[in-house]
mmCIF file of C-alpha atoms in Angstrom:
data_model
loop_
_atom_site.group_PDB
_atom_site.id
_atom_site.type_symbol
_atom_site.label_atom_id
_atom_site.label_comp_id
_atom_site.label_asym_id
_atom_site.label_seq_id
_atom_site.Cartn_x
_atom_site.Cartn_y
_atom_site.Cartn_z
ATOM 1 C CA MET A 1 -7.735 16.093 20.570
ATOM 2 C CA SER A 2 -4.764 18.815 21.162
ATOM 3 C CA GLU A 3 -1.883 19.561 19.593
ATOM 4 C CA SER A 4 0.124 17.658 22.182
ATOM 5 C CA SER A 5 -1.557 14.739 20.726
ATOM 6 C CA LEU A 6 1.391 14.090 18.820
ATOM 7 C CA SER A 7 3.818 15.586 20.338
ATOM 8 C CA PRO A 8 6.883 15.329 20.202
ATOM 9 C CA PHE A 9 6.739 14.957 16.945
ATOM 10 C CA ASP A 10 6.802 18.212 14.902
ATOM 11 C CA ALA A 11 5.558 17.139 11.448
ATOM 12 C CA VAL A 12 4.074 14.512 9.868
ATOM 13 C CA VAL A 13 5.141 13.085 6.480
ATOM 14 C CA LEU A 14 2.769 10.916 3.809
ATOM 15 C CA MET A 15 5.552 8.372 2.456
ATOM 16 C CA SER A 16 4.909 6.878 -0.961
ATOM 17 C CA PHE A 17 6.492 5.323 -4.081
ATOM 18 C CA GLY A 18 6.055 8.460 -6.583
ATOM 19 C CA GLY A 19 5.337 8.072 -10.303
ATOM 20 C CA PRO A 20 5.761 10.419 -13.785
ATOM 21 C CA GLU A 21 3.589 12.909 -14.492
ATOM 22 C CA GLY A 22 3.997 12.251 -18.411
ATOM 23 C CA PRO A 23 6.012 10.917 -21.272
ATOM 24 C CA ASP A 24 9.417 11.850 -20.577
ATOM 25 C CA ASP A 25 8.963 11.292 -16.947
ATOM 26 C CA VAL A 26 8.762 7.539 -16.965
ATOM 27 C CA VAL A 27 12.321 5.820 -18.672
ATOM 28 C CA PRO A 28 13.863 8.719 -15.540
ATOM 29 C CA PHE A 29 11.438 7.453 -13.684
ATOM 30 C CA LEU A 30 11.927 3.394 -13.982
ATOM 31 C CA LYS A 31 15.347 4.296 -13.528
ATOM 32 C CA ASN A 32 14.949 5.453 -9.944
ATOM 33 C CA VAL A 33 12.789 2.084 -9.320
ATOM 34 C CA THR A 34 15.449 -0.228 -11.001
ATOM 35 C CA ALA A 35 18.811 1.760 -9.467
ATOM 36 C CA GLY A 36 21.703 -0.287 -9.075
ATOM 37 C CA ARG A 37 19.721 -3.598 -11.186
ATOM 38 C CA GLY A 38 21.886 -2.695 -14.665
ATOM 39 C CA ILE A 39 18.822 -3.127 -16.508
ATOM 40 C CA PRO A 40 18.634 -1.977 -20.057
ATOM 41 C CA GLU A 41 17.440 1.621 -21.225
ATOM 42 C CA GLU A 42 15.186 -0.363 -23.754
ATOM 43 C CA ARG A 43 13.947 -2.850 -21.172
ATOM 44 C CA LEU A 44 12.828 0.264 -19.468
ATOM 45 C CA LYS A 45 11.160 1.216 -22.314
ATOM 46 C CA GLU A 46 9.007 -1.933 -23.457
ATOM 47 C CA VAL A 47 7.776 -1.779 -19.225
ATOM 48 C CA GLY A 48 7.073 1.918 -19.774
ATOM 49 C CA GLU A 49 4.472 0.972 -21.999
ATOM 50 C CA HIS A 50 2.050 0.840 -19.240
ATOM 51 C CA TYR A 51 2.464 4.315 -18.200
ATOM 52 C CA TYR A 52 2.521 5.696 -22.274
ATOM 53 C CA MET A 53 -0.979 3.858 -22.282
ATOM 54 C CA PHE A 54 -2.054 6.216 -19.895
ATOM 55 C CA ASP A 55 -0.303 9.389 -21.429
ATOM 56 C CA GLY A 56 3.139 8.466 -18.763
ATOM 57 C CA VAL A 57 0.879 9.814 -16.051
ATOM 58 C CA SER A 58 0.263 7.858 -12.711
ATOM 59 C CA PRO A 59 -2.139 8.639 -11.466
ATOM 60 C CA ILE A 60 -0.562 7.824 -7.680
ATOM 61 C CA ASN A 61 0.517 12.117 -6.443
ATOM 62 C CA GLU A 62 -2.647 12.918 -7.673
ATOM 63 C CA GLN A 63 -4.350 10.411 -5.389
ATOM 64 C CA ASN A 64 -1.407 11.092 -2.452
ATOM 65 C CA ILE A 65 -2.189 14.316 -2.511
ATOM 66 C CA ALA A 66 -5.871 14.044 -2.060
ATOM 67 C CA LEU A 67 -5.134 11.672 0.970
ATOM 68 C CA LEU A 68 -3.197 14.325 2.110
ATOM 69 C CA GLN A 69 -5.742 17.129 1.866
ATOM 70 C CA GLN A 70 -7.656 14.872 4.104
ATOM 71 C CA LEU A 71 -5.658 14.064 6.737
ATOM 72 C CA GLU A 72 -4.827 17.746 6.655
ATOM 73 C CA SER A 73 -8.656 17.709 7.390
ATOM 74 C CA GLU A 74 -8.944 15.123 10.044
ATOM 75 C CA LEU A 75 -5.982 16.284 12.000
ATOM 76 C CA GLU A 76 -7.789 20.136 12.017
ATOM 77 C CA ARG A 77 -10.957 18.651 12.786
ATOM 78 C CA ARG A 78 -9.454 16.696 15.710
ATOM 79 C CA GLY A 79 -7.291 20.251 16.574
ATOM 80 C CA ILE A 80 -4.235 18.996 15.694
ATOM 81 C CA ALA A 81 -1.997 22.162 14.882
ATOM 82 C CA THR A 82 0.746 18.964 13.603
ATOM 83 C CA PRO A 83 1.640 19.853 9.993
ATOM 84 C CA ILE A 84 1.780 17.087 7.139
ATOM 85 C CA LEU A 85 4.298 17.119 4.389
ATOM 86 C CA TRP A 86 4.385 14.652 1.335
ATOM 87 C CA GLY A 87 8.152 12.789 0.011
ATOM 88 C CA ASN A 88 7.776 10.157 -2.242
ATOM 89 C CA ARG A 89 10.843 7.421 -2.819
ATOM 90 C CA ASN A 90 11.198 7.309 -6.809
ATOM 91 C CA TRP A 91 9.905 10.921 -7.706
ATOM 92 C CA ASP A 92 9.268 14.706 -7.345
ATOM 93 C CA PRO A 93 9.118 15.421 -4.234
ATOM 94 C CA PHE A 94 11.661 13.365 -3.032
ATOM 95 C CA LEU A 95 11.348 12.660 0.433
ATOM 96 C CA THR A 96 15.109 13.753 1.270
ATOM 97 C CA ASP A 97 14.188 17.273 -0.415
ATOM 98 C CA VAL A 98 11.117 17.309 1.580
ATOM 99 C CA ILE A 99 12.500 17.197 5.281
ATOM 100 C CA ARG A 100 15.670 19.545 3.548
ATOM 101 C CA ASP A 101 13.209 22.153 3.005
ATOM 102 C CA HIS A 102 10.832 21.832 5.925
ATOM 103 C CA ARG A 103 13.726 21.533 8.150
ATOM 104 C CA GLU A 104 15.569 24.677 6.969
ATOM 105 C CA ARG A 105 12.191 26.928 7.258
ATOM 106 C CA THR A 106 11.194 25.587 10.237
ATOM 107 C CA GLY A 107 14.201 23.959 12.584
ATOM 108 C CA ALA A 108 11.615 20.691 12.787
ATOM 109 C CA THR A 109 13.843 18.163 13.606
ATOM 110 C CA LYS A 110 11.583 14.913 14.685
ATOM 111 C CA TYR A 111 8.949 13.425 11.752
ATOM 112 C CA LEU A 112 6.562 11.224 12.116
ATOM 113 C CA ALA A 113 5.763 8.813 8.669
ATOM 114 C CA ILE A 114 2.805 6.997 7.571
ATOM 115 C CA THR A 115 3.523 4.682 4.238
ATOM 116 C CA THR A 116 0.907 3.735 1.320
ATOM 117 C CA SER A 117 1.645 -0.100 2.063
ATOM 118 C CA ALA A 118 -0.768 -1.316 4.977
ATOM 119 C CA TYR A 119 0.885 -4.902 5.108
ATOM 120 C CA SER A 120 4.634 -6.370 6.197
ATOM 121 C CA SER A 121 7.345 -7.125 3.669
ATOM 122 C CA TYR A 122 10.559 -5.980 2.544
ATOM 123 C CA SER A 123 9.014 -3.548 -0.403
ATOM 124 C CA SER A 124 5.909 -2.772 1.815
ATOM 125 C CA CYS A 125 7.746 -1.947 5.206
ATOM 126 C CA ARG A 126 11.464 -2.320 5.158
ATOM 127 C CA GLN A 127 12.443 -0.422 2.270
ATOM 128 C CA TYR A 128 10.517 2.558 3.735
ATOM 129 C CA ARG A 129 12.434 2.241 6.887
ATOM 130 C CA GLU A 130 15.865 2.124 4.671
ATOM 131 C CA ASP A 131 14.514 5.175 2.534
ATOM 132 C CA PHE A 132 14.141 7.339 6.019
ATOM 133 C CA GLY A 133 17.551 5.764 7.008
ATOM 134 C CA ALA A 134 19.577 7.010 3.945
ATOM 135 C CA THR A 135 17.367 10.811 3.955
ATOM 136 C CA VAL A 136 18.425 10.871 8.083
ATOM 137 C CA GLU A 137 21.938 9.983 6.844
ATOM 138 C CA THR A 138 22.117 12.415 4.284
ATOM 139 C CA LEU A 139 21.087 15.156 5.963
ATOM 140 C CA LYS A 140 23.472 14.505 8.597
ATOM 141 C CA GLY A 141 26.325 14.616 6.350
ATOM 142 C CA GLU A 142 24.693 18.142 5.623
ATOM 143 C CA GLY A 143 24.250 18.941 9.402
ATOM 144 C CA ILE A 144 21.133 19.127 9.553
ATOM 145 C CA ASP A 145 20.271 16.467 12.899
ATOM 146 C CA VAL A 146 16.807 14.985 11.976
ATOM 147 C CA THR A 147 14.795 11.828 13.348
ATOM 148 C CA ILE A 148 12.082 9.842 11.707
ATOM 149 C CA ASN A 149 9.633 7.604 12.953
ATOM 150 C CA LYS A 150 7.291 5.228 11.666
ATOM 151 C CA VAL A 151 3.429 4.269 12.255
ATOM 152 C CA ARG A 152 2.814 0.554 12.345
ATOM 153 C CA GLN A 153 1.429 -1.416 9.382
ATOM 154 C CA TYR A 154 -2.372 -0.640 9.377
ATOM 155 C CA TYR A 155 -4.052 -4.123 7.745
ATOM 156 C CA ASN A 156 -5.535 -4.973 10.849
ATOM 157 C CA HIS A 157 -6.933 -1.521 12.221
ATOM 158 C CA PRO A 158 -10.238 -1.163 12.454
ATOM 159 C CA GLY A 159 -9.837 2.008 10.112
ATOM 160 C CA PHE A 160 -8.679 0.124 7.643
ATOM 161 C CA VAL A 161 -11.012 -3.008 8.220
ATOM 162 C CA ASN A 162 -13.637 -0.857 8.142
ATOM 163 C CA ALA A 163 -12.960 0.897 4.800
ATOM 164 C CA GLN A 164 -12.336 -2.190 2.899
ATOM 165 C CA VAL A 165 -15.993 -3.525 4.290
ATOM 166 C CA GLN A 166 -17.694 -0.481 3.092
ATOM 167 C CA ILE A 167 -16.098 -1.095 -0.470
ATOM 168 C CA MET A 168 -16.961 -4.559 -0.311
ATOM 169 C CA ARG A 169 -20.654 -3.809 0.079
ATOM 170 C CA HIS A 170 -20.780 -1.249 -2.058
ATOM 171 C CA ALA A 171 -19.107 -4.210 -4.667
ATOM 172 C CA LEU A 172 -21.574 -6.643 -3.765
ATOM 173 C CA VAL A 173 -24.342 -4.358 -4.998
ATOM 174 C CA ASP A 174 -22.985 -3.624 -7.795
ATOM 175 C CA PHE A 175 -22.158 -7.035 -8.504
ATOM 176 C CA GLU A 176 -25.465 -8.230 -7.987
ATOM 177 C CA ALA A 177 -27.399 -5.470 -10.032
ATOM 178 C CA LYS A 178 -25.096 -6.827 -12.901
ATOM 179 C CA VAL A 179 -25.831 -10.527 -12.752
ATOM 180 C CA GLY A 180 -29.134 -10.724 -10.985
ATOM 181 C CA GLU A 181 -28.453 -12.363 -8.195
ATOM 182 C CA LEU A 182 -25.718 -13.442 -5.789
ATOM 183 C CA ASP A 183 -25.139 -17.018 -6.425
ATOM 184 C CA PRO A 184 -22.402 -18.923 -4.470
ATOM 185 C CA GLN A 185 -22.074 -21.938 -6.729
ATOM 186 C CA LYS A 186 -21.635 -19.628 -9.916
ATOM 187 C CA HIS A 187 -19.739 -16.289 -8.530
ATOM 188 C CA ARG A 188 -16.796 -15.432 -6.203
ATOM 189 C CA ILE A 189 -14.738 -12.718 -4.719
ATOM 190 C CA LEU A 190 -11.122 -12.286 -5.739
ATOM 191 C CA TYR A 191 -8.955 -10.609 -3.414
ATOM 192 C CA VAL A 192 -5.749 -8.941 -5.434
ATOM 193 C CA THR A 193 -3.028 -7.922 -3.869
ATOM 194 C CA HIS A 194 0.764 -7.360 -5.388
ATOM 195 C CA SER A 195 2.758 -10.339 -5.448
ATOM 196 C CA ILE A 196 6.366 -11.305 -4.221
ATOM 197 C CA PRO A 197 9.349 -13.653 -4.652
ATOM 198 C CA THR A 198 8.501 -16.301 -2.267
ATOM 199 C CA THR A 199 11.807 -15.551 -1.088
ATOM 200 C CA MET A 200 10.762 -12.396 0.439
ATOM 201 C CA GLN A 201 7.527 -13.536 1.460
ATOM 202 C CA ALA A 202 9.435 -16.158 4.203
ATOM 203 C CA ALA A 203 11.196 -13.509 5.095
ATOM 204 C CA SER A 204 8.003 -11.541 6.271
ATOM 205 C CA GLU A 205 7.224 -14.299 8.037
ATOM 206 C CA VAL A 206 10.273 -13.938 10.906
ATOM 207 C CA ALA A 207 8.981 -12.557 13.876
ATOM 208 C CA THR A 208 4.834 -11.907 12.641
ATOM 209 C CA ALA A 209 2.421 -13.124 10.601
ATOM 210 C CA GLY A 210 3.728 -12.976 6.683
ATOM 211 C CA TYR A 211 2.697 -10.980 4.147
ATOM 212 C CA ALA A 212 0.319 -13.446 2.295
ATOM 213 C CA ASP A 213 -1.471 -14.397 6.116
ATOM 214 C CA GLN A 214 -2.412 -10.395 6.795
ATOM 215 C CA HIS A 215 -4.078 -10.170 3.789
ATOM 216 C CA LEU A 216 -5.937 -13.713 4.967
ATOM 217 C CA GLN A 217 -6.825 -12.171 8.583
ATOM 218 C CA LEU A 218 -8.139 -9.076 6.731
ATOM 219 C CA MET A 219 -10.395 -11.486 4.329
ATOM 220 C CA ASN A 220 -11.958 -13.392 7.026
ATOM 221 C CA ALA A 221 -12.342 -9.706 9.139
ATOM 222 C CA ILE A 222 -13.832 -8.454 6.442
ATOM 223 C CA ASP A 223 -16.076 -11.807 5.714
ATOM 224 C CA GLN A 224 -17.613 -11.669 9.247
ATOM 225 C CA GLN A 225 -18.933 -8.199 8.697
ATOM 226 C CA LEU A 226 -20.891 -8.375 5.606
ATOM 227 C CA ASP A 227 -24.334 -9.703 5.947
ATOM 228 C CA ASP A 228 -24.287 -11.475 2.061
ATOM 229 C CA SER A 229 -20.658 -13.126 0.739
ATOM 230 C CA LEU A 230 -19.222 -15.744 -1.695
ATOM 231 C CA PRO A 231 -16.719 -17.600 -1.350
ATOM 232 C CA HIS A 232 -13.587 -15.669 -1.752
ATOM 233 C CA GLU A 233 -9.947 -16.389 -1.864
ATOM 234 C CA LEU A 234 -6.442 -14.340 -2.418
ATOM 235 C CA VAL A 235 -5.072 -14.073 -5.463
ATOM 236 C CA PHE A 236 -1.999 -11.601 -7.127
ATOM 237 C CA CYS A 237 -0.899 -9.570 -9.762
ATOM 238 C CA SER A 238 1.887 -7.421 -11.087
ATOM 239 C CA ARG A 239 4.444 -9.810 -10.829
ATOM 240 C CA SER A 240 7.862 -9.004 -12.364
ATOM 241 C CA GLY A 241 11.531 -10.279 -12.425
ATOM 242 C CA PRO A 242 13.361 -13.373 -14.429
ATOM 243 C CA PRO A 243 10.944 -16.348 -14.508
ATOM 244 C CA GLN A 244 13.242 -18.420 -13.016
ATOM 245 C CA VAL A 245 12.333 -16.644 -9.853
ATOM 246 C CA PRO A 246 9.277 -18.030 -8.199
ATOM 247 C CA TRP A 247 6.784 -15.758 -7.147
ATOM 248 C CA LEU A 248 3.523 -15.560 -4.998
ATOM 249 C CA GLU A 249 0.636 -17.178 -7.091
ATOM 250 C CA PRO A 250 -2.174 -18.220 -8.726
ATOM 251 C CA ASP A 251 -1.711 -14.860 -10.544
ATOM 252 C CA VAL A 252 -5.378 -13.145 -10.229
ATOM 253 C CA ASN A 253 -5.875 -13.582 -15.041
ATOM 254 C CA ASP A 254 -4.921 -17.602 -14.274
ATOM 255 C CA ARG A 255 -7.339 -17.684 -11.680
ATOM 256 C CA MET A 256 -10.187 -16.245 -13.482
ATOM 257 C CA GLU A 257 -9.135 -18.651 -16.709
ATOM 258 C CA LYS A 258 -9.152 -22.180 -14.447
ATOM 259 C CA LEU A 259 -12.636 -20.399 -12.228
ATOM 260 C CA ALA A 260 -14.527 -20.448 -15.917
ATOM 261 C CA SER A 261 -12.825 -23.601 -16.684
ATOM 262 C CA GLN A 262 -14.965 -24.821 -13.371
ATOM 263 C CA GLY A 263 -17.941 -22.954 -14.178
ATOM 264 C CA ILE A 264 -17.832 -19.865 -12.182
ATOM 265 C CA THR A 265 -19.876 -17.230 -14.597
ATOM 266 C CA GLY A 266 -18.595 -14.209 -12.233
ATOM 267 C CA VAL A 267 -15.986 -12.835 -9.973
ATOM 268 C CA ILE A 268 -15.441 -9.448 -7.485
ATOM 269 C CA VAL A 269 -12.012 -8.348 -8.098
ATOM 270 C CA ALA A 270 -11.417 -6.325 -5.140
ATOM 271 C CA PRO A 271 -7.514 -4.985 -4.685
ATOM 272 C CA ILE A 272 -7.110 -4.731 -0.911
ATOM 273 C CA GLY A 273 -3.309 -5.037 -1.609
ATOM 274 C CA PHE A 274 -3.339 -1.658 -2.905
ATOM 275 C CA VAL A 275 -4.563 1.895 -1.235
ATOM 276 C CA SER A 276 -4.891 4.351 -3.666
ATOM 277 C CA ASP A 277 -6.052 3.285 -7.999
ATOM 278 C CA HIS A 278 -2.547 3.362 -9.061
ATOM 279 C CA MET A 279 -1.020 1.623 -12.000
ATOM 280 C CA GLU A 280 -0.806 -1.849 -10.881
ATOM 281 C CA VAL A 281 -4.750 -1.499 -10.655
ATOM 282 C CA LYS A 282 -5.711 0.854 -13.511
ATOM 283 C CA PHE A 283 -3.550 -1.660 -15.608
ATOM 284 C CA ASP A 284 -3.435 -4.582 -14.049
ATOM 285 C CA LEU A 285 -6.902 -4.859 -13.245
ATOM 286 C CA ASP A 286 -8.776 -2.239 -14.806
ATOM 287 C CA VAL A 287 -7.734 -3.777 -18.020
ATOM 288 C CA GLU A 288 -5.726 -6.572 -18.176
ATOM 289 C CA ALA A 289 -7.738 -8.562 -15.944
ATOM 290 C CA ALA A 290 -10.697 -7.317 -17.043
ATOM 291 C CA GLU A 291 -9.722 -8.173 -20.873
ATOM 292 C CA THR A 292 -8.984 -11.363 -19.255
ATOM 293 C CA ALA A 293 -12.542 -11.609 -18.072
ATOM 294 C CA GLU A 294 -14.444 -10.899 -21.046
ATOM 295 C CA ARG A 295 -12.405 -13.452 -23.045
ATOM 296 C CA VAL A 296 -13.380 -16.141 -20.696
ATOM 297 C CA GLY A 297 -17.249 -15.079 -20.305
ATOM 298 C CA LEU A 298 -16.777 -13.986 -16.748
ATOM 299 C CA ASP A 299 -19.158 -10.810 -15.956
ATOM 300 C CA TYR A 300 -16.322 -8.645 -13.703
ATOM 301 C CA VAL A 301 -16.688 -6.253 -11.496
ATOM 302 C CA ARG A 302 -13.785 -4.378 -9.917
ATOM 303 C CA ALA A 303 -13.907 -2.956 -6.330
ATOM 304 C CA ALA A 304 -12.833 0.152 -5.148
ATOM 305 C CA THR A 305 -9.704 0.727 -3.105
ATOM 306 C CA VAL A 306 -9.756 2.664 0.434
ATOM 307 C CA GLY A 307 -8.342 6.034 -0.912
ATOM 308 C CA THR A 308 -9.589 8.796 0.946
ATOM 309 C CA ASN A 309 -12.296 6.788 2.665
ATOM 310 C CA PRO A 310 -13.246 8.422 6.034
ATOM 311 C CA ALA A 311 -12.788 5.375 8.174
ATOM 312 C CA PHE A 312 -9.383 4.758 6.186
ATOM 313 C CA VAL A 313 -8.107 8.332 7.055
ATOM 314 C CA MET A 314 -9.636 8.601 10.526
ATOM 315 C CA GLY A 315 -7.675 5.216 11.074
ATOM 316 C CA LEU A 316 -4.573 6.919 9.847
ATOM 317 C CA VAL A 317 -4.826 9.882 12.194
ATOM 318 C CA ASP A 318 -5.560 7.277 14.927
ATOM 319 C CA LEU A 319 -1.759 5.821 14.273
ATOM 320 C CA LEU A 320 -0.441 8.925 14.452
ATOM 321 C CA GLU A 321 -1.806 9.328 18.131
ATOM 322 C CA GLU A 322 -0.711 5.846 18.860
ATOM 323 C CA LYS A 323 2.664 5.947 17.703
ATOM 324 C CA ALA A 324 3.267 9.856 19.385
ATOM 325 C CA ALA A 325 2.199 8.253 22.885
ATOM 326 C CA GLN A 326 4.333 5.512 22.431
ATOM 327 C CA VAL A 327 7.042 7.884 22.027
ATOM 328 C CA ARG A 328 6.336 9.491 25.340
ATOM 329 C CA GLY A 329 6.205 6.185 27.033
ATOM 330 C CA GLU A 330 2.624 6.202 27.390
ATOM 331 C CA GLU A 331 0.393 2.268 26.681
ATOM 332 C CA PRO A 332 -1.974 3.312 24.305
ATOM 333 C CA GLU A 333 -4.882 1.274 23.401
ATOM 334 C CA GLN A 334 -4.044 -0.480 19.847
ATOM 335 C CA PRO A 335 -7.310 -1.520 18.227
ATOM 336 C CA THR A 336 -7.301 -4.237 15.957
ATOM 337 C CA LEU A 337 -9.928 -6.340 14.224
ATOM 338 C CA THR A 338 -7.641 -10.002 13.561
ATOM 339 C CA PRO A 339 -6.459 -11.990 15.242
ATOM 340 C CA GLU A 340 -2.705 -11.492 15.702
ATOM 341 C CA GLY A 341 -3.215 -7.905 17.271
ATOM 342 C CA PRO A 342 -0.827 -5.433 16.654
ATOM 343 C CA VAL A 343 2.506 -6.628 16.337
ATOM 344 C CA ASP A 344 4.552 -3.528 15.179
ATOM 345 C CA GLY A 345 6.717 -4.873 12.976
ATOM 346 C CA CYS A 346 8.834 -1.679 12.290
ATOM 347 C CA THR A 347 9.690 -2.387 16.217
ATOM 348 C CA LEU A 348 10.930 -6.172 15.804
ATOM 349 C CA ALA A 349 12.889 -4.211 12.537
ATOM 350 C CA GLN A 350 15.108 -2.207 14.435
ATOM 351 C CA SER A 351 17.230 -5.303 15.698
ATOM 352 C CA GLY A 352 16.837 -6.932 11.732
ATOM 353 C CA GLN A 353 14.635 -9.260 12.932
ATOM 354 C CA CYS A 354 11.453 -8.011 10.447
ATOM 355 C CA CYS A 355 10.539 -8.064 6.834
ATOM 356 C CA LYS A 356 14.647 -8.446 5.764
ATOM 357 C CA GLY A 357 13.792 -9.815 2.281
ATOM 358 C CA ARG A 358 16.957 -8.756 0.249
ATOM 359 C CA THR A 359 18.951 -6.623 2.634
ATOM 360 C CA ASP A 360 20.405 -6.016 6.186
ATOM 361 C CA LYS A 361 21.422 -2.748 6.298
ATOM 362 C CA PRO A 362 20.408 -0.839 9.066
ATOM 363 C CA VAL A 363 17.400 1.125 9.412
ATOM 364 C CA MET A 364 16.108 3.646 11.254
ATOM 365 C CA PRO A 365 14.728 3.519 14.622
#
């Protein structure tokens, strides 16, 4: 491929959540995350205990830098000279600052975005689009005109699926080495994702397969490619908010307790809802869920996240080229490994039909 494969875009931006870099950053970071919700600082300090267990450092920033470097290498391998930037929602480097600086240095006006979330819901898709819209409006107020487009959600893209298949093959080998022999009567795969409010789940179903269904499609696609597998199911982690507000269940810890009471002796926990080992994985699965497994007597193996898996990285660059071709008015092949096909929820979101969740704010096309 040549540089023109990403035309008309001037630059690519990797957009993520962000995370604190030390103990003094934790509460300010959580204030950014919860802005407008009126949560007292004392409560934020309690929530921040997860971060303090890791010296106040979230691994997400380091992991995004690693992904950025691999994306740069893949672009270079394809002969694409388009620069790639990194910006966050909640911590430095903030998206608006990154775009402003790049625009002033280079004159670039057209940006193509990847987000570190594969699925469709308000938090995992539409809120990022609102971030892009807010950046565009802020810079417009400063006399700086830019546009930001994003690639589609990629839960059903072969790059993401193939990376997950590779990961599960390794996890099954590790689990078999631990338990001696795979036994579908005694062992389970628990695919884990971030829980969301049931109202957000319902909103995600309006225009395409909903958040939970997208995970189920991926799980089935993985299972079809595994030579040896085990019974599997979808569970959730990282629930937050008031207890009276219903969120998607079952929680991974509750489910492990139930399985142990039914005679299950071991589980593979696979965090397919997360692209890297950030705090929800390091605390919720590597600490909390691992402790639950030990307490109820379950053998426990946690599968990897896609991280910088080469299949995943190549898939993201494929998506960049796909979106650029669409913007040029071409009709590129949109490969998929799940039945729904490559429904572009982000296009549907332009008319307010996708992943509304909590807000009807206008978003960037």
